[in-house]
Amino acid sequence: MSSSDNFFKALGIVTGMLLAFALAAVTPRSLIRYLLGKFLPPGTGPTEEQLKKSHAEMNYLGTTHGEGEDRKQAMATIKIRGDPGYLEGSKMLAECALCIIYDENKLKDARKEDTAFPLFNGGILTPATAFGSVLVDRLNASGISFEIKEIIKS
């Protein structure tokens, strides 16, 4: 695929998005609510029991740069009990807010000594970059578990 093909593909996507946003901006909210209600009527989502029975487990494999003995691997596993979108997503957001409110001193200390999650200043940061292991500790305490294991090759 040539660079001009990519350019026109990107231009088409951006143009489509701009048209969709423009249409949404000028469409009355009552019409949008009506259409959404037709396709997604209230009460059709999962029940509270289904949300509580849901779970997720994510595994991430990381590999360092290097050759031979210098090349290392680690496996990170995150386990979530409860629906990751509805229940646990809001729990994660609340724990981030609690980090800001109650853990200011821990965050300052972590910036100095945290080697697992070095924290950075300024700009737009992800929660992991902004709160590091302070957030991981809070999430572990609230039922979202993080486990990191080094993989030793034999």
Tab-separated table of C-alpha atoms in Angstrom:
chain	number	residue	atom	x	y	z
A	1	MET	CA	0.000	0.000	0.000
A	2	SER	CA	1.469	3.329	-1.013
A	3	SER	CA	1.686	6.367	1.211
A	4	SER	CA	-0.902	8.177	-0.948
A	5	ASP	CA	-3.357	5.286	-0.350
A	6	ASN	CA	-2.780	5.616	3.392
A	7	PHE	CA	-3.255	9.374	3.201
A	8	PHE	CA	-6.619	9.055	1.446
A	9	LYS	CA	-7.747	6.320	3.824
A	10	ALA	CA	-6.874	8.534	6.823
A	11	LEU	CA	-8.525	11.543	5.162
A	12	GLY	CA	-11.711	9.514	4.651
A	13	ILE	CA	-11.773	8.384	8.285
A	14	VAL	CA	-11.203	11.915	9.624
A	15	THR	CA	-13.837	13.359	7.271
A	16	GLY	CA	-16.351	10.717	8.349
A	17	MET	CA	-15.695	11.426	12.013
A	18	LEU	CA	-16.061	15.177	11.497
A	19	LEU	CA	-19.372	14.663	9.679
A	20	ALA	CA	-20.630	12.366	12.448
A	21	PHE	CA	-19.696	14.931	15.129
A	22	ALA	CA	-21.301	17.748	13.129
A	23	LEU	CA	-24.495	15.718	12.684
A	24	ALA	CA	-24.564	14.901	16.405
A	25	ALA	CA	-24.036	18.570	17.269
A	26	VAL	CA	-27.006	19.796	15.227
A	27	THR	CA	-29.384	16.895	15.964
A	28	PRO	CA	-31.840	17.644	18.782
A	29	ARG	CA	-31.179	15.613	21.931
A	30	SER	CA	-34.764	14.384	21.983
A	31	LEU	CA	-34.252	12.715	18.586
A	32	ILE	CA	-31.014	11.090	19.724
A	33	ARG	CA	-32.702	9.814	22.908
A	34	TYR	CA	-35.626	8.505	20.860
A	35	LEU	CA	-33.353	6.624	18.462
A	36	LEU	CA	-31.193	5.218	21.250
A	37	GLY	CA	-34.334	4.143	23.127
A	38	LYS	CA	-35.538	2.252	20.047
A	39	PHE	CA	-32.314	0.282	19.697
A	40	LEU	CA	-31.227	0.137	23.342
A	41	PRO	CA	-34.308	0.332	25.568
A	42	PRO	CA	-33.684	1.025	29.277
A	43	GLY	CA	-33.369	-2.072	31.444
A	44	THR	CA	-31.891	-4.311	28.731
A	45	GLY	CA	-28.393	-4.395	30.245
A	46	PRO	CA	-27.000	-7.091	32.516
A	47	THR	CA	-28.583	-7.766	35.903
A	48	GLU	CA	-26.727	-6.959	39.120
A	49	GLU	CA	-26.234	-10.689	39.696
A	50	GLN	CA	-24.652	-11.103	36.238
A	51	LEU	CA	-22.347	-8.167	36.910
A	52	LYS	CA	-21.165	-9.685	40.204
A	53	LYS	CA	-20.581	-13.121	38.612
A	54	SER	CA	-18.421	-11.676	35.839
A	55	HIS	CA	-14.657	-11.776	36.031
A	56	ALA	CA	-11.588	-11.105	33.927
A	57	GLU	CA	-7.990	-12.250	33.913
A	58	MET	CA	-5.371	-10.527	31.791
A	59	ASN	CA	-1.835	-11.772	31.224
A	60	TYR	CA	0.927	-9.559	29.887
A	61	LEU	CA	4.350	-10.790	28.807
A	62	GLY	CA	7.200	-8.300	28.872
A	63	THR	CA	10.652	-8.824	27.418
A	64	THR	CA	13.683	-6.620	27.976
A	65	HIS	CA	16.094	-5.607	25.247
A	66	GLY	CA	19.349	-7.476	25.236
A	67	GLU	CA	21.009	-10.672	24.174
A	68	GLY	CA	21.563	-13.956	25.968
A	69	GLU	CA	21.735	-13.598	29.755
A	70	ASP	CA	20.778	-9.901	29.592
A	71	ARG	CA	17.404	-10.703	27.994
A	72	LYS	CA	14.754	-11.177	30.693
A	73	GLN	CA	11.036	-11.854	30.630
A	74	ALA	CA	8.278	-11.233	33.154
A	75	MET	CA	4.615	-12.198	33.238
A	76	ALA	CA	2.107	-9.809	34.796
A	77	THR	CA	-1.347	-11.141	35.683
A	78	ILE	CA	-4.291	-8.943	36.613
A	79	LYS	CA	-7.371	-10.662	38.060
A	80	ILE	CA	-10.692	-8.865	38.401
A	81	ARG	CA	-13.710	-10.274	40.248
A	82	GLY	CA	-16.872	-8.548	39.051
A	83	ASP	CA	-17.717	-6.923	35.737
A	84	PRO	CA	-14.602	-5.107	34.514
A	85	GLY	CA	-16.624	-2.376	32.781
A	86	TYR	CA	-19.518	-1.494	35.051
A	87	LEU	CA	-18.349	-2.429	38.544
A	88	GLU	CA	-14.577	-2.608	38.564
A	89	GLY	CA	-13.995	0.296	36.162
A	90	SER	CA	-15.764	2.655	38.539
A	91	LYS	CA	-13.843	1.130	41.454
A	92	MET	CA	-10.553	1.843	39.635
A	93	LEU	CA	-11.601	5.430	38.989
A	94	ALA	CA	-12.587	5.906	42.637
A	95	GLU	CA	-9.266	4.472	43.843
A	96	CYS	CA	-7.406	6.947	41.596
A	97	ALA	CA	-9.349	9.791	43.209
A	98	LEU	CA	-8.588	8.418	46.675
A	99	CYS	CA	-4.871	8.336	45.776
A	100	ILE	CA	-5.038	12.055	45.046
A	101	ILE	CA	-7.009	12.871	48.203
A	102	TYR	CA	-5.386	10.639	50.827
A	103	ASP	CA	-2.020	9.452	49.497
A	104	GLU	CA	-0.198	12.666	48.567
A	105	ASN	CA	2.748	11.899	50.865
A	106	LYS	CA	2.967	8.287	49.669
A	107	LEU	CA	3.004	9.515	46.071
A	108	LYS	CA	5.815	11.967	46.848
A	109	ASP	CA	7.828	9.209	48.547
A	110	ALA	CA	7.129	6.797	45.692
A	111	ARG	CA	8.517	9.296	43.193
A	112	LYS	CA	11.833	9.086	45.007
A	113	GLU	CA	12.173	5.366	45.686
A	114	ASP	CA	9.789	3.336	43.502
A	115	THR	CA	11.780	1.253	41.023
A	116	ALA	CA	8.911	-0.989	39.899
A	117	PHE	CA	6.722	1.942	38.853
A	118	PRO	CA	8.778	5.117	38.503
A	119	LEU	CA	6.396	8.081	38.583
A	120	PHE	CA	6.592	11.067	36.262
A	121	ASN	CA	5.526	14.711	36.507
A	122	GLY	CA	3.472	16.819	34.135
A	123	GLY	CA	1.443	16.358	31.012
A	124	ILE	CA	-1.379	13.894	30.538
A	125	LEU	CA	-0.523	10.715	32.430
A	126	THR	CA	-2.034	7.255	32.554
A	127	PRO	CA	-3.142	6.126	36.040
A	128	ALA	CA	-0.176	3.721	36.259
A	129	THR	CA	2.263	6.494	35.405
A	130	ALA	CA	0.634	9.007	37.744
A	131	PHE	CA	0.064	6.778	40.789
A	132	GLY	CA	2.352	3.742	40.313
A	133	SER	CA	2.547	1.181	43.085
A	134	VAL	CA	0.444	3.385	45.391
A	135	LEU	CA	-2.540	2.686	43.107
A	136	VAL	CA	-1.582	-0.987	42.748
A	137	ASP	CA	-1.635	-1.352	46.548
A	138	ARG	CA	-5.070	0.310	46.719
A	139	LEU	CA	-6.458	-1.895	43.937
A	140	ASN	CA	-5.039	-5.054	45.548
A	141	ALA	CA	-6.772	-4.070	48.801
A	142	SER	CA	-10.062	-3.553	46.943
A	143	GLY	CA	-10.040	-6.995	45.288
A	144	ILE	CA	-8.248	-6.404	41.988
A	145	SER	CA	-5.064	-8.462	42.154
A	146	PHE	CA	-1.767	-7.771	40.405
A	147	GLU	CA	0.961	-10.382	40.265
A	148	ILE	CA	4.322	-10.088	38.500
A	149	LYS	CA	6.644	-13.068	38.059
A	150	GLU	CA	10.020	-13.203	36.390
A	151	ILE	CA	10.281	-16.003	33.870
A	152	ILE	CA	13.543	-17.890	34.239
A	153	LYS	CA	14.554	-19.802	31.143
A	154	SER	CA	16.233	-23.124	31.703
